Structures are given as C-alpha cells and as structure tokens.
Amino acid sequence: MKFKIILATFLFLQSLLPAQAKDESQSKMNWFGDAKLGVFIHWGIYSVNGIAESWAFFNNYISHENYMKQLSGFSAKNYQPQNWVELIQKSGAKYAVITTRHHDGVSLWDSKADRAITTVKDAAAQKDVLSPFVSAIKKTGLKTGLYYSLPDWSHPYYDIETRIKKRYDLKSEPKRWSNFIRYYQTQLSELSKKYQPDLIWFDGDWEHNAHDWKSQETLSLLQEYNPNIIINSRLNHLGDYATPEQGIPVLAPPSAYWELCYTMNDSWGYQPYDVHYKSPNMIVRTLTDVVSMGGNLLIDIGPKEDGSIPEPQVAILENLGRWTKKYSQGIYGTQRGIPAENYWGKSALSKDKKQLFLFLEEKKSNVRLRGIASKIQSVNAVDDASQHLPFTQDKEGRVVIDVTKVKMDPDATVLVLNFDEALKVQTASKNINTTLAEVLQNKNTESGIYTIVQQLHLGNNLLENTGLSQDGEVPKMQLSGKENPEIMDWVRKNAEVLYDGGKGMPNGHYYGKSALSKDKQTLYLFVEGQPTGPIALKGLKNSISRIRIVGEGTMLTHDIYNKLYWSPIPGIVYVDVPKDRLDAHITVLAILLDKPIELYREQNGAIESNL
C-alpha cells in the first residue's frame, strides 16, 4: 500500500510539471535509458579481510576498532585503473558506478570535509585511488557514476553508530546533526567539482526522512554543479530512476527508467570464500531479462585490496563483452518488449517499434508468436542479416518462425523481426479452432504437442476427462487409429500432467509455459528444445521438496541465487536439465512444493537491513 501511495503521488507530481520540464527530464535520461548495461564497483577497506562492507561492524560481527584496522592493509599496490576501464569497456557497459564512500566512512579521494577518513592520510595506500579511475573512464566516453552513502557510521557527527548503539538523538542535539549535514554536503560538493559526474548513486536514505537529510537541499546543491545530474531513487524518492536490488523483478517496475543492481556471487565487496558465482551464461540471461523489461543491469565487481579483480569476475565481464558486441543492435537503445500473451519469451523493441528483437535461450525448431497485427517483412538473426528465416503469419496474427538453420549462441541468440510500420499487437485469443481429435491427428508433431501445452497453460486441458489415465493408459480414450504416434507417445509419457494439470503460473515467473496440479502443490514446467543453461524460476516463495522429469523419473538438483535471508523477496531458482534426458519435443519437469504454491509479485526495492 505504501508503495502504491508513493507511486501515485509521484505520477501526480509529474503531471503538474510543465511540458518543457518534462522534455528536459526525458532528454537528460536518454543516455541512461539507452545504456542497458553498467558496472558497479564496490572497493574499500573491507576487501582486506574479505568481510561485509560496513555491515560487519554495524551488526557487531566485528568491533569497529578491528574493522578499521583494515586501513593498514589497504595497499592498492596492484591497482591499475586503466585496466579496469578497459575491462569495463570490453564488457559492453556504457557507464560505471564506483563507491566513493560506503557506510564505514572511508573516502577513496582526498576529502577535506571535517573529520573525514580517507585513503590518502589514513590507509596504507597513502593515495587518492578515486581520481585516476575517474580520469581514465572520462577519456573513453563512458558515463561516470559515483556511489555515495548518506550515512557514515564512523563519523562522530552521525547519530547512528551500530545496530544497537546510537551516539545521540537528533532532537536533543540539532547542532551536531547540522554539522553532519554540512560534512556530507561538503563531500558531495567536492565530488561534483572534482569529477563532474553524470550520475550520483545514493544509498542509505532509509535511516532518516527527507526533512532530516535535507534531501531537497542536497538535490539542488548537485544541480548547481550539473543541471543534468541523474540520481537514483535513494534520496527519499527524489531520484530519476528506480533501483531494485539483487532480485530480478517478476514484473517490469512501473518507473519509466530503472536499474537492477546485481552481484555476481552473493557479496558486493571482495570475499574470498564466497565462491557461489553465477555462471557467465546466467549473467547474460539476466541481462536479457532486464532488457526485455526495459531496464538496465548494473553488474557488480569487488576488487581485492591490492586493486586486482578476481578471475571469475573478469571471465563474466569478458563473456558479457563477447555477447553484447555480437548482438548490440538488439540491446542498446531498445525499449520494453511485447506482452507475454503475444510471446512466451524475452523480447525488446527498437525505439520506432519497427523492429522486434527476440531472445532465444534454447535450441528448438520453431519460434511462435500470437496477436502480431502488423505484417512481418523479414526475419533474421541479428548477427547474420543475410540469412532470411522462413516464417508464416496468418490472419489471426499467429506467427511461426523456422529456426532450424540458425547457428545458436551458447548463451542467447537474438532474432529480429522487421516491420514497415510501428508494431501493433492485439489480444491473443485463448480459444483454438480445432478439436482434440484434430490435434492428436496433426501430422506436424511439434505443432500438435505445442497446442496441447499452450492450451493447458491457459487453463484449457484438452485431455481432461477423455479417458486418459494418470499412468498413461489410453484404453478408455475414443481414438480413431489415425492419431500421430509421436504425439500419442508424448501424451502417454506425460499423462501425469495431462490428467491432473490445470492453468499455469501468471506471467513473469518463468519464460515458458507451466501448469499446476489440482492441489496447487506440484508445479509443472514445460521446457522447449535444448536450453543453453539452467532454466530460471523467479518469485517462488515455497521451498522445493524435489524436482523430477515427468514420465521417466530422473531426479534433478537445483540451486538458489540472490536469496537474502533477511528479505521476503525469494531468490532465483535455477534447475539444470541434463541434455541426454531432454525430450525430443517438450520436456516436462514436476516441482513438488512444501505447500500450495505462493508467488511473490511485489516490486523489489533497496535492502535496508543486513543482519
């Protein structure tokens, strides 16, 4: 409810803006909306011991005194900012955001603000480590983003010291709080004058309200230095874009601009024992997920104390670079794709909507769309414009694209559908003008099985009450003998879901079709073709008891990423399906849940706790 009120207020205030102000706001956001990929850098003294940045002492996992001893180990002796920038460029990122000061109060530049702790005078490095990075990045044309924490848990003027300890109360010592406001605004002035950032990435606003932070005053201060400064949503909702954290949204955020900040493993800063890295394949497919919803991915790296970047992080950025270079046309400058009812997959549109990009994450024979009202002129893979792919398009807007000859990318292949007008889509009909007998007798096995699965997902189980038994026996079915034997074999094999299954999950949780058992405790996922990597499931609140392949009994394992135990937001479930166990047509997975299915469909926001 609170989110809805804030959103409604924001939209109302936006409506009061004069047209010129709206145009100027949109203009300054153009580069950000087109960027799609940025690199986040969490670097600070916490990399010395490899512990949680700032939160380690705030949560009393380590004393503040021992935490700050890491200053003596922060050497930056192998720090080569030019190499960092080259790697960021190579990744395909269009901007970078680096931590200038985290909640621990250690500034990476030579701050002259009152009682500032800096790497110049207080750390072993004895130098400003921020300036050479910003200098190098500005030479490339990449946009400069500076992360800045509003709280400073080490500063004597700040009221909060740890989770269980406060220095003072604001109402009782207003002058002391005013001194802190002057301290942090002085630092923002220093950063603005010295580095002319394109973007300020605030954090920690939840500890106080806009009045206490002097948020509007702070925004005005930044705008004096750069009228086009972009800030995120963490200045008490005065920002230009939303910043969901860690969990990939199930539904596209309502903001015109948004950015998912996301770790490669489970940590922001360098932690040597956190080896729970997502694969390069997963990260590419996270990018396609975000792009298809019209957002940006801000992927995080955590350099070591000496300034070197861990090899797994380098490998992920290099693979992103390989992929973004290959498919740049379908990534940068695109907008949110078409609704799931028109395409059960990820997609994006060009700005003029004359090109529709489809992200394929599995090798299969055909790609199907529905409700495509505009006439398709041609279809090709983005990396091979010379090869026009065969397709059919009927009067109802149903489209079938033959992709058998497409050379599939190991992570995601991008197709482009070209139109001579801005694409129009229409509500796709849920009804089919055919009978079960016609479906079973369809000589095109792929089409027949697809129709059964499609209808089941929509809540129309064509095999219900037809005499098909749960174990695949068909003696009571009224068959003509003209049925396609391959379709019938698939039906027998997957009789469990066809006997018991009903309407699948709502859109957003899985980029494919699904079904639910009558008791809602078994989730069935339909896996088309041969996936390039593990299938992903978002927003599942339940615990998983077991996963198996329907009709042949193979038990599968799963892994969960980005589940923060203090947060209600579920992690992402990844399931590896062995290639040698995939069905020739559509594989069905049965996921047994601990109780009837519960799904998370709320918006993700900032993480305000790290206990």
XYZ file of C-alpha atoms in Angstrom:
611
model
C 0.000 0.000 0.000
C 2.837 2.383 0.903
C 4.458 1.774 -2.490
C 1.188 2.462 -4.314
C 0.696 5.754 -2.461
C 4.247 6.859 -3.247
C 3.841 5.890 -6.901
C 0.508 7.691 -7.200
C 1.999 10.817 -5.610
C 4.976 10.673 -7.957
C 2.778 10.324 -11.022
C 0.547 13.189 -9.846
C 3.511 15.481 -9.302
C 4.881 14.511 -12.695
C 1.578 15.535 -14.265
C 1.952 19.030 -12.771
C 5.312 19.613 -14.413
C 5.257 21.953 -17.398
C 5.870 20.317 -20.772
C 9.311 21.899 -21.069
C 10.417 20.468 -17.722
C 9.223 17.008 -18.755
C 11.086 17.271 -22.063
C 14.277 18.345 -20.316
C 13.953 15.487 -17.829
C 13.434 12.991 -20.618
C 16.353 14.433 -22.565
C 18.830 14.066 -19.717
C 17.716 10.462 -19.244
C 18.250 9.483 -22.885
C 21.757 8.116 -22.420
C 20.712 6.213 -19.311
C 17.690 4.633 -20.976
C 19.815 3.557 -23.943
C 22.747 2.215 -21.897
C 21.257 -1.124 -20.701
C 24.487 -2.238 -19.017
C 26.662 -0.659 -16.351
C 29.357 -1.928 -13.989
C 29.148 -1.359 -10.233
C 32.423 -1.320 -8.277
C 32.493 -1.963 -4.531
C 36.044 -1.257 -3.389
C 37.112 -0.338 0.086
C 38.987 -1.459 3.170
C 36.533 -4.342 3.695
C 38.405 -6.164 0.931
C 41.426 -6.557 3.230
C 39.805 -9.159 5.482
C 37.234 -10.032 2.860
C 34.247 -9.254 5.070
C 30.928 -7.486 4.562
C 31.328 -3.828 3.698
C 30.387 -1.642 6.706
C 27.676 -4.049 7.876
C 30.322 -6.247 9.508
C 30.795 -3.808 12.400
C 27.288 -2.327 12.265
C 25.877 -5.792 13.020
C 28.570 -6.357 15.689
C 30.161 -9.258 13.821
C 33.454 -7.458 14.398
C 34.266 -4.477 16.573
C 34.519 -1.103 14.885
C 38.109 -0.832 16.078
C 39.127 -4.107 14.458
C 37.184 -3.296 11.310
C 39.051 -0.011 10.903
C 42.396 -1.773 11.361
C 41.894 -2.877 7.766
C 43.069 0.617 6.781
C 46.622 -0.572 7.406
C 46.185 -3.410 4.907
C 44.536 -1.448 2.098
C 47.569 -1.115 -0.156
C 46.196 -0.750 -3.725
C 49.682 -1.874 -4.780
C 48.475 -3.647 -7.928
C 45.802 -1.099 -8.775
C 45.786 -0.296 -12.485
C 42.723 1.860 -13.168
C 43.358 1.873 -16.908
C 42.995 -1.915 -16.931
C 39.748 -1.619 -15.006
C 38.361 0.800 -17.558
C 39.455 -1.348 -20.484
C 37.682 -4.343 -18.949
C 34.521 -2.291 -18.369
C 34.611 -1.108 -21.975
C 35.190 -4.642 -23.164
C 32.124 -5.853 -21.239
C 29.857 -3.638 -23.315
C 28.900 -1.464 -20.336
C 28.092 2.154 -21.104
C 28.663 3.521 -17.609
C 30.344 2.663 -14.335
C 29.432 3.433 -10.729
C 32.171 3.273 -8.081
C 31.863 3.504 -4.298
C 33.396 6.815 -3.254
C 32.451 6.288 0.387
C 30.465 3.429 1.893
C 28.654 3.468 5.269
C 32.007 2.849 7.010
C 33.069 6.429 6.282
C 36.284 5.684 4.375
C 36.588 8.082 1.443
C 38.571 6.950 -1.590
C 39.575 10.515 -2.500
C 41.410 13.304 -0.670
C 38.378 14.724 1.083
C 38.866 17.879 3.121
C 35.484 17.615 4.835
C 35.509 17.900 8.626
C 36.916 14.729 10.239
C 36.833 12.729 7.020
C 38.664 9.390 6.954
C 40.493 8.945 3.636
C 42.737 6.505 1.828
C 45.186 9.385 1.381
C 46.004 10.062 5.034
C 44.610 7.021 6.858
C 45.201 3.924 4.703
C 48.349 2.047 3.744
C 47.840 3.155 0.130
C 48.503 6.783 1.122
C 46.898 7.981 -2.088
C 43.730 9.090 -3.757
C 42.501 5.965 -5.571
C 39.329 7.506 -6.989
C 40.804 10.215 -9.182
C 42.861 8.015 -11.537
C 39.845 5.799 -12.199
C 37.530 8.703 -12.982
C 40.210 10.294 -15.147
C 40.639 7.061 -17.129
C 36.922 6.491 -17.595
C 36.250 10.023 -18.803
C 38.741 9.544 -21.629
C 36.643 6.688 -23.033
C 33.262 8.385 -23.389
C 31.704 6.095 -20.793
C 29.447 7.847 -18.308
C 30.725 8.415 -14.768
C 28.656 7.319 -11.791
C 29.641 7.899 -8.173
C 28.142 5.873 -5.326
C 27.776 7.860 -2.124
C 26.436 6.661 1.221
C 24.324 9.168 3.102
C 25.050 7.512 6.483
C 28.570 7.454 7.908
C 28.597 5.076 10.844
C 32.164 6.064 11.764
C 31.668 9.819 11.864
C 31.342 11.460 15.296
C 28.656 13.815 13.970
C 26.416 10.982 12.768
C 23.736 9.826 15.197
C 23.724 6.059 14.488
C 26.824 4.030 15.354
C 25.737 0.374 15.163
C 22.537 -1.615 15.087
C 22.276 -1.445 18.876
C 24.057 1.815 19.629
C 23.327 5.476 18.962
C 25.589 8.430 19.643
C 22.785 10.894 20.271
C 19.221 11.855 19.413
C 18.668 14.396 16.637
C 16.074 16.346 18.581
C 18.356 16.763 21.569
C 21.453 17.760 19.593
C 20.298 19.555 16.421
C 23.587 21.419 16.038
C 25.542 18.165 15.961
C 23.238 16.876 13.234
C 23.649 20.133 11.305
C 27.393 19.552 11.446
C 26.878 16.151 9.854
C 24.689 17.610 7.104
C 27.423 20.135 6.374
C 30.008 17.306 6.344
C 28.188 15.123 3.822
C 27.120 18.029 1.611
C 30.719 19.260 1.612
C 31.810 15.863 0.345
C 29.180 15.934 -2.398
C 30.408 19.378 -3.414
C 33.965 18.044 -3.569
C 32.902 15.120 -5.743
C 30.857 17.367 -8.015
C 33.610 19.945 -8.515
C 36.443 17.481 -8.925
C 34.829 14.775 -11.055
C 31.769 16.268 -12.812
C 29.831 13.003 -12.512
C 26.938 12.147 -14.810
C 25.193 10.186 -12.070
C 25.109 10.070 -8.266
C 24.114 6.702 -6.769
C 22.845 7.345 -3.245
C 22.438 4.688 -0.576
C 21.170 4.519 2.995
C 18.373 7.090 2.884
C 16.143 4.761 4.930
C 17.872 5.783 8.166
C 16.261 9.237 8.113
C 13.476 11.101 6.355
C 13.803 13.727 3.651
C 13.485 16.576 6.147
C 16.336 15.298 8.323
C 18.599 14.560 5.370
C 17.797 17.946 3.784
C 17.203 15.911 0.637
C 15.738 18.686 -1.498
C 18.595 20.987 -0.496
C 21.075 18.266 -1.420
C 19.456 17.760 -4.819
C 19.545 21.497 -5.501
C 23.214 21.563 -4.496
C 24.052 18.835 -7.023
C 22.051 20.558 -9.740
C 24.064 23.750 -9.247
C 27.120 21.858 -10.432
C 25.308 19.857 -13.118
C 21.693 20.700 -14.067
C 21.516 17.342 -15.866
C 22.770 15.250 -12.984
C 20.966 11.916 -12.718
C 20.357 10.419 -9.302
C 18.827 7.124 -8.270
C 15.721 6.710 -6.138
C 17.571 6.588 -2.821
C 17.362 10.243 -1.903
C 13.947 9.840 -0.309
C 12.263 9.274 -3.677
C 13.600 12.456 -5.297
C 15.558 10.457 -7.864
C 15.201 9.891 -11.588
C 15.027 6.109 -11.655
C 14.162 3.082 -9.531
C 16.835 0.748 -8.139
C 15.570 -2.765 -7.394
C 18.334 -4.693 -5.666
C 19.514 -8.266 -6.196
C 16.191 -9.918 -7.084
C 15.307 -9.722 -10.778
C 11.801 -8.246 -10.862
C 8.994 -10.634 -11.730
C 7.110 -7.781 -13.368
C 8.617 -4.723 -15.002
C 8.820 -1.842 -12.492
C 6.321 0.955 -13.169
C 9.097 3.555 -13.426
C 9.962 4.890 -16.860
C 13.616 4.234 -16.007
C 15.013 1.578 -13.700
C 18.164 -0.353 -12.964
C 18.792 -3.711 -11.311
C 21.931 -3.654 -9.148
C 23.170 -7.212 -9.008
C 26.081 -9.211 -7.622
C 27.986 -11.947 -9.463
C 28.133 -14.091 -6.327
C 26.426 -13.286 -3.010
C 28.660 -10.372 -2.000
C 29.156 -6.777 -3.093
C 32.759 -6.405 -1.973
C 35.543 -8.959 -2.301
C 35.017 -12.007 -0.084
C 37.453 -14.836 -0.897
C 35.271 -17.620 0.471
C 32.167 -16.603 -1.417
C 32.557 -18.803 -4.487
C 28.823 -19.008 -5.179
C 29.251 -17.339 -8.554
C 26.578 -17.342 -11.178
C 27.821 -18.694 -14.472
C 28.566 -16.328 -17.380
C 25.515 -17.885 -19.063
C 23.280 -16.886 -16.148
C 24.556 -13.318 -16.209
C 23.912 -12.908 -19.941
C 20.395 -14.229 -19.445
C 19.888 -11.853 -16.515
C 20.758 -9.042 -18.912
C 18.217 -10.285 -21.471
C 15.624 -10.474 -18.695
C 16.262 -6.882 -17.649
C 16.423 -5.544 -21.214
C 13.145 -7.255 -22.089
C 11.507 -5.340 -19.224
C 13.017 -2.028 -20.355
C 15.633 -1.658 -17.619
C 19.393 -1.534 -17.095
C 21.615 -4.120 -15.432
C 24.270 -2.737 -13.073
C 26.519 -5.760 -12.563
C 28.863 -5.595 -9.578
C 32.536 -6.401 -9.181
C 34.525 -6.403 -5.937
C 38.276 -5.837 -6.403
C 40.786 -7.168 -3.887
C 42.576 -4.813 -1.502
C 45.564 -4.617 -3.858
C 43.358 -3.450 -6.725
C 43.292 -6.675 -8.728
C 39.962 -8.071 -9.932
C 39.175 -11.753 -9.155
C 39.353 -14.028 -12.192
C 35.717 -15.277 -12.056
C 34.569 -11.656 -12.250
C 36.864 -10.949 -15.190
C 35.540 -14.027 -17.015
C 31.925 -12.897 -16.538
C 32.650 -9.399 -17.865
C 34.579 -10.779 -20.833
C 31.717 -13.067 -21.785
C 29.273 -10.186 -21.475
C 31.526 -8.321 -23.878
C 31.516 -11.179 -26.344
C 27.737 -11.341 -26.285
C 26.940 -7.602 -26.274
C 29.295 -6.977 -29.187
C 27.625 -9.718 -31.207
C 24.072 -8.543 -30.534
C 24.461 -4.807 -29.842
C 21.620 -3.932 -32.219
C 19.126 -5.807 -30.068
C 20.355 -4.395 -26.744
C 21.303 -0.726 -26.714
C 18.646 1.877 -27.343
C 15.813 -0.630 -27.130
C 12.644 -0.454 -25.085
C 10.411 -2.887 -23.227
C 9.268 -5.838 -25.340
C 5.820 -7.191 -26.136
C 3.444 -8.781 -23.593
C 3.817 -12.419 -22.627
C 0.440 -13.229 -24.143
C 1.969 -12.391 -27.528
C 5.304 -14.127 -26.963
C 6.230 -16.509 -24.155
C 9.806 -15.393 -24.038
C 12.011 -12.339 -23.739
C 11.827 -9.553 -26.291
C 12.660 -5.900 -26.882
C 11.524 -3.239 -29.343
C 13.504 -0.666 -31.260
C 12.656 2.958 -30.485
C 10.484 3.309 -33.592
C 8.921 -0.101 -32.859
C 9.640 -1.236 -36.406
C 11.938 -3.967 -35.143
C 11.089 -6.645 -32.621
C 14.019 -8.498 -31.057
C 13.523 -11.988 -29.638
C 15.983 -13.510 -27.173
C 16.175 -17.279 -27.659
C 17.721 -19.230 -24.794
C 17.140 -22.699 -26.165
C 17.776 -24.559 -29.378
C 14.499 -25.597 -30.970
C 12.795 -25.944 -34.343
C 10.261 -23.126 -34.252
C 9.517 -19.842 -32.541
C 5.856 -18.944 -32.120
C 4.099 -15.632 -31.526
C 0.450 -14.652 -31.312
C -1.539 -11.489 -31.938
C 1.048 -9.863 -34.224
C -1.205 -7.415 -36.087
C 1.488 -5.813 -38.272
C 2.792 -7.593 -41.339
C 6.295 -9.012 -40.930
C 8.628 -8.013 -43.759
C 11.544 -10.275 -42.850
C 13.156 -12.224 -40.016
C 16.834 -12.849 -39.431
C 19.390 -13.420 -36.704
C 20.888 -10.115 -35.566
C 24.403 -11.380 -36.216
C 23.539 -12.601 -39.737
C 21.321 -10.164 -41.629
C 21.948 -12.005 -44.901
C 20.064 -15.131 -43.816
C 16.322 -14.575 -44.002
C 14.474 -17.089 -41.888
C 11.315 -18.794 -43.194
C 8.122 -17.844 -41.370
C 4.349 -17.977 -41.677
C 1.857 -15.393 -40.454
C -1.901 -15.937 -40.611
C -4.848 -13.540 -40.412
C -5.154 -14.082 -36.664
C -1.602 -12.842 -36.110
C -0.188 -16.264 -35.336
C 3.449 -16.452 -36.392
C 5.709 -19.484 -36.723
C 9.405 -18.896 -37.467
C 11.629 -21.754 -38.612
C 14.917 -21.516 -36.693
C 16.340 -24.932 -37.539
C 19.188 -23.406 -39.557
C 20.092 -20.664 -37.098
C 23.534 -21.001 -35.549
C 22.639 -20.737 -31.873
C 24.713 -18.698 -29.452
C 25.856 -20.629 -26.356
C 24.033 -18.135 -24.111
C 21.228 -16.419 -26.039
C 20.542 -15.900 -29.720
C 18.838 -12.713 -30.868
C 16.404 -12.664 -33.779
C 14.972 -9.516 -35.335
C 11.535 -9.217 -36.928
C 11.336 -6.272 -39.322
C 8.164 -4.288 -39.988
C 7.401 -1.325 -42.256
C 5.362 0.332 -39.512
C 5.407 0.597 -35.735
C 4.477 -2.843 -34.479
C 0.864 -3.354 -33.458
C -0.126 -6.274 -31.264
C -3.581 -7.402 -30.313
C -5.008 -9.511 -27.546
C -4.321 -13.091 -28.496
C -7.322 -15.393 -28.471
C -7.197 -18.173 -25.877
C -9.502 -20.377 -27.896
C -8.393 -22.720 -30.655
C -10.473 -23.515 -33.699
C -9.748 -27.214 -33.565
C -10.752 -30.375 -31.728
C -8.699 -32.781 -29.660
C -9.028 -35.342 -32.440
C -7.513 -32.877 -34.925
C -4.698 -32.093 -32.519
C -3.856 -35.753 -31.967
C -4.022 -36.451 -35.696
C -1.840 -33.473 -36.618
C 0.954 -34.722 -38.856
C 3.162 -31.930 -37.558
C 4.269 -33.377 -34.226
C 5.756 -30.097 -32.950
C 2.555 -28.191 -33.668
C 0.288 -30.797 -32.079
C 2.269 -31.044 -28.841
C 2.685 -27.271 -28.673
C -1.087 -26.803 -28.923
C -1.702 -29.225 -26.050
C 0.858 -27.432 -23.868
C -0.301 -23.952 -24.835
C -3.913 -24.709 -24.013
C -3.031 -26.375 -20.714
C -1.016 -23.321 -19.668
C -4.023 -21.122 -20.418
C -6.311 -23.350 -18.381
C -7.851 -25.477 -21.125
C -6.769 -29.074 -20.558
C -7.641 -30.822 -23.814
C -7.037 -34.276 -22.300
C -9.138 -33.814 -19.168
C -11.980 -36.340 -18.819
C -11.099 -38.060 -22.084
C -10.308 -41.457 -20.598
C -6.553 -40.894 -20.331
C -5.353 -42.431 -17.066
C -2.742 -40.929 -14.783
C -0.248 -43.667 -15.632
C -0.596 -43.204 -19.378
C -3.067 -45.934 -20.196
C -5.473 -44.965 -23.001
C -7.961 -47.864 -23.424
C -10.904 -45.664 -22.443
C -9.984 -42.871 -24.855
C -12.036 -42.622 -28.018
C -9.335 -42.994 -30.661
C -9.750 -43.353 -34.407
C -6.470 -45.080 -35.173
C -5.376 -42.069 -37.251
C -3.523 -40.389 -34.380
C 0.069 -39.264 -34.864
C 2.048 -41.965 -32.996
C 4.706 -39.469 -31.854
C 2.084 -37.203 -30.320
C 0.432 -40.173 -28.621
C 3.786 -41.345 -27.245
C 4.344 -37.892 -25.767
C 0.830 -37.885 -24.305
C 1.360 -41.280 -22.667
C 4.737 -40.284 -21.293
C 3.404 -37.062 -19.788
C -0.031 -38.352 -18.792
C 0.556 -37.252 -15.192
C 0.339 -33.544 -16.006
C -2.352 -34.035 -18.683
C -4.510 -35.954 -16.195
C -4.018 -33.668 -13.211
C -2.801 -30.345 -14.596
C -4.626 -27.031 -14.765
C -3.848 -23.409 -15.559
C -0.211 -22.416 -15.093
C 1.504 -19.552 -13.279
C 0.801 -15.927 -14.192
C 3.309 -14.192 -16.458
C 6.741 -13.191 -15.213
C 7.854 -16.137 -13.129
C 9.053 -18.389 -15.930
C 9.788 -17.630 -19.566
C 7.843 -20.605 -20.816
C 4.610 -22.417 -20.191
C 3.580 -24.113 -16.965
C 0.750 -25.953 -15.265
C -0.336 -26.598 -11.698
C -1.736 -29.746 -10.127
C -5.257 -29.580 -8.749
C -3.934 -29.255 -5.188
C -1.534 -26.461 -6.363
C 1.403 -28.224 -4.723
C 3.081 -29.554 -7.857
C 4.335 -27.055 -10.395
C 4.927 -28.366 -13.904
C 7.341 -26.543 -16.205
C 7.386 -27.189 -19.941
C 10.920 -26.965 -21.299
C 11.142 -26.457 -25.046
C 14.084 -27.717 -27.063
C 17.580 -27.687 -25.593
C 18.214 -24.831 -23.127
C 21.582 -23.074 -23.258
C 21.856 -23.267 -19.478
C 19.802 -23.950 -16.364
C 16.190 -22.874 -16.515
C 15.273 -19.989 -14.214
C 12.243 -19.582 -11.978
C 11.535 -16.253 -10.256
C 9.336 -15.247 -7.364
C 8.685 -18.678 -5.857
C 8.086 -18.283 -2.124
C 7.835 -22.025 -1.477
C 10.570 -24.413 -0.508
C 11.176 -27.171 -3.040
C 10.889 -30.774 -1.892
C 12.086 -32.406 -5.099
C 12.273 -31.945 -8.851
C 11.937 -34.743 -11.382
C 11.426 -35.264 -15.084
C 7.887 -36.411 -15.752
C 7.475 -39.807 -17.386
C 10.970 -41.119 -16.761
C 11.717 -40.368 -13.093
C 15.109 -38.643 -13.206
C 15.628 -36.547 -10.079
C 17.166 -33.131 -10.610
C 19.002 -30.750 -8.295
C 18.510 -27.026 -8.097
C 20.390 -24.002 -6.822
C 19.088 -20.694 -5.490
C 20.822 -17.367 -6.072
C 20.213 -13.942 -4.573
C 18.077 -15.158 -1.720
C 18.778 -12.751 1.107
C 17.705 -14.462 4.295
C 16.524 -11.253 5.956
C 14.423 -10.291 2.936
C 10.972 -11.593 1.951
C 11.970 -11.494 -1.707
C 12.606 -15.037 -2.989
C 15.812 -15.928 -4.740
C 16.018 -17.229 -8.281
C 15.724 -20.984 -8.662
C 17.987 -22.484 -11.307
C 17.451 -26.059 -12.487
C 19.938 -27.905 -14.678
C 18.310 -30.382 -17.045
C 20.830 -32.919 -18.441
C 20.906 -32.789 -22.229
C 20.722 -36.559 -22.529
C 17.417 -36.564 -20.599
C 15.667 -33.932 -22.680
C 12.557 -34.975 -24.582
C 12.823 -34.688 -28.347
C 9.901 -32.256 -28.283
C 8.979 -30.722 -24.911
C 10.357 -31.889 -21.564
C 8.097 -31.661 -18.526
C 9.503 -31.034 -15.052
C 7.485 -31.693 -11.900
C 8.447 -29.491 -8.945
C 6.974 -30.704 -5.671
C 6.472 -27.811 -3.270
C 6.254 -27.787 0.517
C 2.687 -26.444 0.345
C 0.308 -24.966 -2.243
C 2.182 -22.527 -4.430
C 2.820 -18.999 -3.203
C 4.242 -16.393 -5.567
C 5.953 -13.063 -4.955
C 4.763 -10.405 -7.396
C 5.555 -7.212 -5.480
C 8.184 -4.682 -6.514
C 11.776 -5.048 -5.312
C 13.471 -2.145 -3.576
C 16.542 -1.174 -1.592
C 17.869 -3.544 1.049
C 17.576 -1.754 4.357
C 18.953 -4.479 6.596
C 21.835 -6.884 6.502
C 21.637 -8.661 9.848
